[in-house]
């Protein structure tokens, strides 16, 4: 691994330094969640995290480097949470329970802040290519979770073996992201429910079409 990489730099920190860096990133992530990247300054982060400017600059040379660390922090937490929710889903009933869980969580603040990853992508993808590549990596990891789920459905005979797994997984990520945006703008999670329901219904229709095709072959 390149010793100049952020991961290597973090690994070289003392326990105290690592704790300070973590506090800065977590504070910045919360400020950015509420105010956005453009509405959050380094002075805001210094004040809210109760560190000095010299401490902040010891860990981050500028705002883009801090934002990249926030993306990694938020993204890893998001993917970890989605993995935990999705990894044991093997039925359509389980898939609907997953849908209920993320909608209910988003409803706690009336969809106010949208998806943490989607919001970051909207703000930085066109201005920071390093951040964009990290976001692409995270969305690919999220898509992979849906690919794994759909492959399990195929193994259990719930989805036709001929189904395009990657296309379906991309559709699920798009439905979730679109749902977050619609809920955020309307302050109502009903559009999010509808968007995800459409993705689930499509999977069920594929299963039904496959069953009809098999019945036709037997007739």
PDB file of C-alpha atoms in Angstrom:
ATOM      1  CA  UNK A   1       0.000   0.000   0.000  1.00  0.00           C
ATOM      2  CA  UNK A   2       1.202   3.519  -0.770  1.00  0.00           C
ATOM      3  CA  UNK A   3       2.508   5.114   2.449  1.00  0.00           C
ATOM      4  CA  UNK A   4       1.123   8.463   1.292  1.00  0.00           C
ATOM      5  CA  UNK A   5      -2.453   7.160   1.179  1.00  0.00           C
ATOM      6  CA  UNK A   6      -5.023   8.482   3.704  1.00  0.00           C
ATOM      7  CA  UNK A   7      -5.458   4.999   5.160  1.00  0.00           C
ATOM      8  CA  UNK A   8      -1.716   4.691   5.802  1.00  0.00           C
ATOM      9  CA  UNK A   9      -1.632   8.146   7.346  1.00  0.00           C
ATOM     10  CA  UNK A  10      -4.450   7.246   9.728  1.00  0.00           C
ATOM     11  CA  UNK A  11      -2.727   3.993  10.650  1.00  0.00           C
ATOM     12  CA  UNK A  12       0.351   5.956  11.757  1.00  0.00           C
ATOM     13  CA  UNK A  13      -1.602   8.143  14.192  1.00  0.00           C
ATOM     14  CA  UNK A  14      -1.253   7.820  17.929  1.00  0.00           C
ATOM     15  CA  UNK A  15      -4.422   6.689  19.765  1.00  0.00           C
ATOM     16  CA  UNK A  16      -4.990  10.294  20.849  1.00  0.00           C
ATOM     17  CA  UNK A  17      -4.456  11.585  17.318  1.00  0.00           C
ATOM     18  CA  UNK A  18      -6.804   8.968  15.880  1.00  0.00           C
ATOM     19  CA  UNK A  19      -9.472   9.946  18.403  1.00  0.00           C
ATOM     20  CA  UNK A  20      -9.126  13.627  17.491  1.00  0.00           C
ATOM     21  CA  UNK A  21      -9.286  12.870  13.776  1.00  0.00           C
ATOM     22  CA  UNK A  22     -12.350  10.701  14.265  1.00  0.00           C
ATOM     23  CA  UNK A  23     -14.089  13.452  16.233  1.00  0.00           C
ATOM     24  CA  UNK A  24     -13.361  15.985  13.491  1.00  0.00           C
ATOM     25  CA  UNK A  25     -14.712  13.682  10.762  1.00  0.00           C
ATOM     26  CA  UNK A  26     -17.841  12.703  12.700  1.00  0.00           C
ATOM     27  CA  UNK A  27     -18.575  16.339  13.521  1.00  0.00           C
ATOM     28  CA  UNK A  28     -18.022  17.419   9.924  1.00  0.00           C
ATOM     29  CA  UNK A  29     -20.268  14.593   8.708  1.00  0.00           C
ATOM     30  CA  UNK A  30     -23.128  15.724  10.942  1.00  0.00           C
ATOM     31  CA  UNK A  31     -22.743  19.387   9.958  1.00  0.00           C
ATOM     32  CA  UNK A  32     -22.640  18.464   6.264  1.00  0.00           C
ATOM     33  CA  UNK A  33     -25.700  16.219   6.673  1.00  0.00           C
ATOM     34  CA  UNK A  34     -27.707  19.164   7.962  1.00  0.00           C
ATOM     35  CA  UNK A  35     -26.120  22.143   6.176  1.00  0.00           C
ATOM     36  CA  UNK A  36     -24.563  20.573   3.093  1.00  0.00           C
ATOM     37  CA  UNK A  37     -20.947  20.802   1.957  1.00  0.00           C
ATOM     38  CA  UNK A  38     -21.347  24.369   0.718  1.00  0.00           C
ATOM     39  CA  UNK A  39     -22.945  25.480   3.976  1.00  0.00           C
ATOM     40  CA  UNK A  40     -20.238  24.008   6.201  1.00  0.00           C
ATOM     41  CA  UNK A  41     -16.956  25.841   6.760  1.00  0.00           C
ATOM     42  CA  UNK A  42     -13.769  24.644   8.405  1.00  0.00           C
ATOM     43  CA  UNK A  43     -14.391  27.220  11.140  1.00  0.00           C
ATOM     44  CA  UNK A  44     -17.766  25.555  11.762  1.00  0.00           C
ATOM     45  CA  UNK A  45     -16.043  22.194  12.139  1.00  0.00           C
ATOM     46  CA  UNK A  46     -13.376  23.608  14.468  1.00  0.00           C
ATOM     47  CA  UNK A  47     -16.016  25.168  16.701  1.00  0.00           C
ATOM     48  CA  UNK A  48     -18.379  22.196  16.795  1.00  0.00           C
ATOM     49  CA  UNK A  49     -15.677  19.556  17.294  1.00  0.00           C
ATOM     50  CA  UNK A  50     -13.900  21.655  19.962  1.00  0.00           C
ATOM     51  CA  UNK A  51     -10.477  21.371  18.372  1.00  0.00           C
ATOM     52  CA  UNK A  52      -8.019  24.043  17.393  1.00  0.00           C
ATOM     53  CA  UNK A  53      -7.361  25.065  13.807  1.00  0.00           C
ATOM     54  CA  UNK A  54      -3.847  23.696  14.107  1.00  0.00           C
ATOM     55  CA  UNK A  55      -5.273  20.306  15.141  1.00  0.00           C
ATOM     56  CA  UNK A  56      -7.630  20.280  12.172  1.00  0.00           C
ATOM     57  CA  UNK A  57      -4.861  21.214   9.721  1.00  0.00           C
ATOM     58  CA  UNK A  58      -2.614  18.558  11.228  1.00  0.00           C
ATOM     59  CA  UNK A  59      -5.080  15.972   9.906  1.00  0.00           C
ATOM     60  CA  UNK A  60      -6.547  17.708   6.845  1.00  0.00           C
ATOM     61  CA  UNK A  61      -4.708  20.076   4.555  1.00  0.00           C
ATOM     62  CA  UNK A  62      -7.875  21.698   3.222  1.00  0.00           C
ATOM     63  CA  UNK A  63     -11.645  21.368   3.025  1.00  0.00           C
ATOM     64  CA  UNK A  64     -11.678  18.921   0.072  1.00  0.00           C
ATOM     65  CA  UNK A  65      -9.475  16.483   1.999  1.00  0.00           C
ATOM     66  CA  UNK A  66     -11.868  16.686   4.968  1.00  0.00           C
ATOM     67  CA  UNK A  67     -14.877  16.162   2.703  1.00  0.00           C
ATOM     68  CA  UNK A  68     -13.222  13.073   1.211  1.00  0.00           C
ATOM     69  CA  UNK A  69     -12.743  11.685   4.717  1.00  0.00           C
ATOM     70  CA  UNK A  70     -16.412  12.403   5.441  1.00  0.00           C
ATOM     71  CA  UNK A  71     -17.420  10.542   2.282  1.00  0.00           C
ATOM     72  CA  UNK A  72     -15.400   7.514   3.373  1.00  0.00           C
ATOM     73  CA  UNK A  73     -16.836   7.662   6.900  1.00  0.00           C
ATOM     74  CA  UNK A  74     -20.448   8.150   5.799  1.00  0.00           C
ATOM     75  CA  UNK A  75     -20.135   5.667   2.954  1.00  0.00           C
ATOM     76  CA  UNK A  76     -18.643   2.878   5.034  1.00  0.00           C
ATOM     77  CA  UNK A  77     -21.369   3.350   7.647  1.00  0.00           C
ATOM     78  CA  UNK A  78     -24.090   3.407   4.987  1.00  0.00           C
ATOM     79  CA  UNK A  79     -22.867   0.291   3.187  1.00  0.00           C
ATOM     80  CA  UNK A  80     -22.342  -1.538   6.477  1.00  0.00           C
ATOM     81  CA  UNK A  81     -25.919  -0.736   7.520  1.00  0.00           C
ATOM     82  CA  UNK A  82     -27.362  -1.801   4.180  1.00  0.00           C
ATOM     83  CA  UNK A  83     -25.342  -5.023   4.237  1.00  0.00           C
ATOM     84  CA  UNK A  84     -26.718  -5.858   7.670  1.00  0.00           C
ATOM     85  CA  UNK A  85     -30.291  -5.212   6.500  1.00  0.00           C
ATOM     86  CA  UNK A  86     -30.014  -7.046   3.188  1.00  0.00           C
ATOM     87  CA  UNK A  87     -27.685  -9.986   3.730  1.00  0.00           C
ATOM     88  CA  UNK A  88     -30.321 -12.303   5.232  1.00  0.00           C
ATOM     89  CA  UNK A  89     -33.221 -11.333   2.954  1.00  0.00           C
ATOM     90  CA  UNK A  90     -34.306 -14.424   1.010  1.00  0.00           C
ATOM     91  CA  UNK A  91     -38.037 -13.859   0.418  1.00  0.00           C
ATOM     92  CA  UNK A  92     -40.308 -11.165  -0.972  1.00  0.00           C
ATOM     93  CA  UNK A  93     -41.762 -10.777   2.522  1.00  0.00           C
ATOM     94  CA  UNK A  94     -38.247 -10.105   3.813  1.00  0.00           C
ATOM     95  CA  UNK A  95     -37.656  -7.625   1.005  1.00  0.00           C
ATOM     96  CA  UNK A  96     -40.811  -5.757   1.971  1.00  0.00           C
ATOM     97  CA  UNK A  97     -39.655  -5.675   5.609  1.00  0.00           C
ATOM     98  CA  UNK A  98     -36.365  -4.146   4.409  1.00  0.00           C
ATOM     99  CA  UNK A  99     -38.377  -1.571   2.480  1.00  0.00           C
ATOM    100  CA  UNK A 100     -40.479  -0.784   5.547  1.00  0.00           C
ATOM    101  CA  UNK A 101     -37.376  -0.324   7.695  1.00  0.00           C
ATOM    102  CA  UNK A 102     -35.602   2.206   5.462  1.00  0.00           C
ATOM    103  CA  UNK A 103     -38.828   4.124   4.789  1.00  0.00           C
ATOM    104  CA  UNK A 104     -39.646   4.300   8.489  1.00  0.00           C
ATOM    105  CA  UNK A 105     -36.129   5.519   9.277  1.00  0.00           C
ATOM    106  CA  UNK A 106     -36.402   8.226   6.629  1.00  0.00           C
ATOM    107  CA  UNK A 107     -39.846   9.187   7.954  1.00  0.00           C
ATOM    108  CA  UNK A 108     -38.408  10.150  11.351  1.00  0.00           C
ATOM    109  CA  UNK A 109     -37.483  13.568   9.930  1.00  0.00           C
ATOM    110  CA  UNK A 110     -40.062  13.593   7.145  1.00  0.00           C
ATOM    111  CA  UNK A 111     -37.377  12.721   4.594  1.00  0.00           C
ATOM    112  CA  UNK A 112     -35.707  16.057   5.307  1.00  0.00           C
ATOM    113  CA  UNK A 113     -32.051  15.258   4.621  1.00  0.00           C
ATOM    114  CA  UNK A 114     -32.331  12.611   1.925  1.00  0.00           C
ATOM    115  CA  UNK A 115     -29.632   9.987   1.438  1.00  0.00           C
ATOM    116  CA  UNK A 116     -26.240  10.877   2.895  1.00  0.00           C
ATOM    117  CA  UNK A 117     -24.375   9.444  -0.105  1.00  0.00           C
ATOM    118  CA  UNK A 118     -26.751  10.909  -2.675  1.00  0.00           C
ATOM    119  CA  UNK A 119     -26.496  14.360  -1.110  1.00  0.00           C
ATOM    120  CA  UNK A 120     -22.696  14.224  -1.114  1.00  0.00           C
ATOM    121  CA  UNK A 121     -22.682  13.076  -4.742  1.00  0.00           C
ATOM    122  CA  UNK A 122     -24.887  16.002  -5.757  1.00  0.00           C
ATOM    123  CA  UNK A 123     -22.536  18.504  -4.151  1.00  0.00           C
ATOM    124  CA  UNK A 124     -19.045  17.262  -4.922  1.00  0.00           C
ATOM    125  CA  UNK A 125     -19.077  14.854  -7.886  1.00  0.00           C
ATOM    126  CA  UNK A 126     -18.631  17.617 -10.464  1.00  0.00           C
ATOM    127  CA  UNK A 127     -15.927  19.467  -8.517  1.00  0.00           C
ATOM    128  CA  UNK A 128     -13.621  16.826  -7.011  1.00  0.00           C
ATOM    129  CA  UNK A 129     -12.672  13.829  -9.140  1.00  0.00           C
ATOM    130  CA  UNK A 130     -11.102  12.001  -6.193  1.00  0.00           C
ATOM    131  CA  UNK A 131     -14.325  12.332  -4.206  1.00  0.00           C
ATOM    132  CA  UNK A 132     -16.349  11.293  -7.257  1.00  0.00           C
ATOM    133  CA  UNK A 133     -14.338   8.086  -7.662  1.00  0.00           C
ATOM    134  CA  UNK A 134     -14.819   7.248  -3.985  1.00  0.00           C
ATOM    135  CA  UNK A 135     -18.553   7.839  -4.318  1.00  0.00           C
ATOM    136  CA  UNK A 136     -18.644   5.666  -7.438  1.00  0.00           C
ATOM    137  CA  UNK A 137     -16.888   2.915  -5.490  1.00  0.00           C
ATOM    138  CA  UNK A 138     -19.448   3.175  -2.682  1.00  0.00           C
ATOM    139  CA  UNK A 139     -22.440   3.109  -5.020  1.00  0.00           C
ATOM    140  CA  UNK A 140     -20.921   0.090  -6.764  1.00  0.00           C
ATOM    141  CA  UNK A 141     -20.641  -1.628  -3.375  1.00  0.00           C
ATOM    142  CA  UNK A 142     -24.294  -0.796  -2.691  1.00  0.00           C
ATOM    143  CA  UNK A 143     -25.289  -2.174  -6.089  1.00  0.00           C
ATOM    144  CA  UNK A 144     -23.344  -5.353  -5.300  1.00  0.00           C
ATOM    145  CA  UNK A 145     -25.482  -5.893  -2.203  1.00  0.00           C
ATOM    146  CA  UNK A 146     -28.589  -5.927  -4.409  1.00  0.00           C
ATOM    147  CA  UNK A 147     -26.856  -8.200  -6.910  1.00  0.00           C
ATOM    148  CA  UNK A 148     -26.131 -10.638  -4.096  1.00  0.00           C
ATOM    149  CA  UNK A 149     -29.766 -10.481  -2.991  1.00  0.00           C
ATOM    150  CA  UNK A 150     -31.135 -11.098  -6.483  1.00  0.00           C
ATOM    151  CA  UNK A 151     -28.713 -13.984  -6.990  1.00  0.00           C
ATOM    152  CA  UNK A 152     -30.044 -15.538  -3.771  1.00  0.00           C
ATOM    153  CA  UNK A 153     -33.558 -15.120  -5.147  1.00  0.00           C
ATOM    154  CA  UNK A 154     -32.445 -16.878  -8.318  1.00  0.00           C
ATOM    155  CA  UNK A 155     -30.935 -19.729  -6.332  1.00  0.00           C
ATOM    156  CA  UNK A 156     -34.207 -20.126  -4.429  1.00  0.00           C
ATOM    157  CA  UNK A 157     -36.287 -20.006  -7.602  1.00  0.00           C
ATOM    158  CA  UNK A 158     -37.925 -16.656  -6.806  1.00  0.00           C
ATOM    159  CA  UNK A 159     -36.430 -14.847  -9.810  1.00  0.00           C
ATOM    160  CA  UNK A 160     -35.774 -16.394 -13.257  1.00  0.00           C
ATOM    161  CA  UNK A 161     -32.204 -17.538 -13.867  1.00  0.00           C
ATOM    162  CA  UNK A 162     -32.279 -15.537 -17.107  1.00  0.00           C
ATOM    163  CA  UNK A 163     -32.865 -12.220 -15.305  1.00  0.00           C
ATOM    164  CA  UNK A 164     -30.188  -9.547 -15.750  1.00  0.00           C
ATOM    165  CA  UNK A 165     -28.899  -9.309 -12.177  1.00  0.00           C
ATOM    166  CA  UNK A 166     -26.788  -6.172 -12.635  1.00  0.00           C
ATOM    167  CA  UNK A 167     -29.577  -4.308 -14.412  1.00  0.00           C
ATOM    168  CA  UNK A 168     -32.055  -5.190 -11.671  1.00  0.00           C
ATOM    169  CA  UNK A 169     -29.589  -4.187  -8.954  1.00  0.00           C
ATOM    170  CA  UNK A 170     -28.961  -0.842 -10.653  1.00  0.00           C
ATOM    171  CA  UNK A 171     -32.720  -0.336 -10.804  1.00  0.00           C
ATOM    172  CA  UNK A 172     -33.022  -0.930  -7.065  1.00  0.00           C
ATOM    173  CA  UNK A 173     -30.302   1.579  -6.231  1.00  0.00           C
ATOM    174  CA  UNK A 174     -31.948   4.101  -8.567  1.00  0.00           C
ATOM    175  CA  UNK A 175     -35.358   3.485  -6.975  1.00  0.00           C
ATOM    176  CA  UNK A 176     -33.981   4.020  -3.490  1.00  0.00           C
ATOM    177  CA  UNK A 177     -32.039   7.150  -4.468  1.00  0.00           C
ATOM    178  CA  UNK A 178     -34.952   8.583  -6.427  1.00  0.00           C
ATOM    179  CA  UNK A 179     -37.214   7.814  -3.489  1.00  0.00           C
ATOM    180  CA  UNK A 180     -34.949   9.707  -1.122  1.00  0.00           C
ATOM    181  CA  UNK A 181     -34.954  12.760  -3.411  1.00  0.00           C
ATOM    182  CA  UNK A 182     -38.741  12.754  -3.817  1.00  0.00           C
ATOM    183  CA  UNK A 183     -39.241  12.354  -0.069  1.00  0.00           C
ATOM    184  CA  UNK A 184     -36.791  15.169   0.619  1.00  0.00           C
ATOM    185  CA  UNK A 185     -38.485  17.630  -1.708  1.00  0.00           C
ATOM    186  CA  UNK A 186     -42.032  16.758  -0.632  1.00  0.00           C
ATOM    187  CA  UNK A 187     -41.255  16.170   3.067  1.00  0.00           C
ATOM    188  CA  UNK A 188     -43.280  12.994   2.656  1.00  0.00           C
ATOM    189  CA  UNK A 189     -41.996   9.414   2.418  1.00  0.00           C
ATOM    190  CA  UNK A 190     -44.994   8.213   0.351  1.00  0.00           C
ATOM    191  CA  UNK A 191     -43.140   8.763  -2.979  1.00  0.00           C
ATOM    192  CA  UNK A 192     -40.199   6.768  -1.607  1.00  0.00           C
ATOM    193  CA  UNK A 193     -42.544   3.914  -0.735  1.00  0.00           C
ATOM    194  CA  UNK A 194     -43.951   3.975  -4.265  1.00  0.00           C
ATOM    195  CA  UNK A 195     -40.535   4.014  -5.947  1.00  0.00           C
ATOM    196  CA  UNK A 196     -39.252   1.009  -3.998  1.00  0.00           C
ATOM    197  CA  UNK A 197     -42.573  -0.813  -4.350  1.00  0.00           C
ATOM    198  CA  UNK A 198     -42.252  -0.503  -8.127  1.00  0.00           C
ATOM    199  CA  UNK A 199     -38.818  -2.166  -8.012  1.00  0.00           C
ATOM    200  CA  UNK A 200     -40.121  -5.009  -5.842  1.00  0.00           C
ATOM    201  CA  UNK A 201     -43.203  -5.424  -8.031  1.00  0.00           C
ATOM    202  CA  UNK A 202     -40.977  -5.726 -11.098  1.00  0.00           C
ATOM    203  CA  UNK A 203     -39.114  -8.629  -9.501  1.00  0.00           C
ATOM    204  CA  UNK A 204     -42.404 -10.310  -8.659  1.00  0.00           C
ATOM    205  CA  UNK A 205     -43.684  -9.836 -12.218  1.00  0.00           C
ATOM    206  CA  UNK A 206     -40.540 -11.491 -13.558  1.00  0.00           C
ATOM    207  CA  UNK A 207     -41.220 -14.460 -11.303  1.00  0.00           C
ATOM    208  CA  UNK A 208     -44.858 -14.645 -12.399  1.00  0.00           C
ATOM    209  CA  UNK A 209     -43.925 -14.401 -16.085  1.00  0.00           C
ATOM    210  CA  UNK A 210     -41.432 -17.217 -15.647  1.00  0.00           C
ATOM    211  CA  UNK A 211     -44.078 -19.388 -13.981  1.00  0.00           C
ATOM    212  CA  UNK A 212     -46.525 -18.748 -16.830  1.00  0.00           C
ATOM    213  CA  UNK A 213     -43.837 -19.631 -19.369  1.00  0.00           C
ATOM    214  CA  UNK A 214     -43.165 -22.933 -17.604  1.00  0.00           C
ATOM    215  CA  UNK A 215     -46.859 -23.722 -17.477  1.00  0.00           C
ATOM    216  CA  UNK A 216     -47.096 -23.020 -21.221  1.00  0.00           C
ATOM    217  CA  UNK A 217     -44.283 -25.451 -21.921  1.00  0.00           C
ATOM    218  CA  UNK A 218     -46.057 -28.163 -19.905  1.00  0.00           C
ATOM    219  CA  UNK A 219     -49.420 -27.616 -21.619  1.00  0.00           C
TER     220      UNK A 219
END
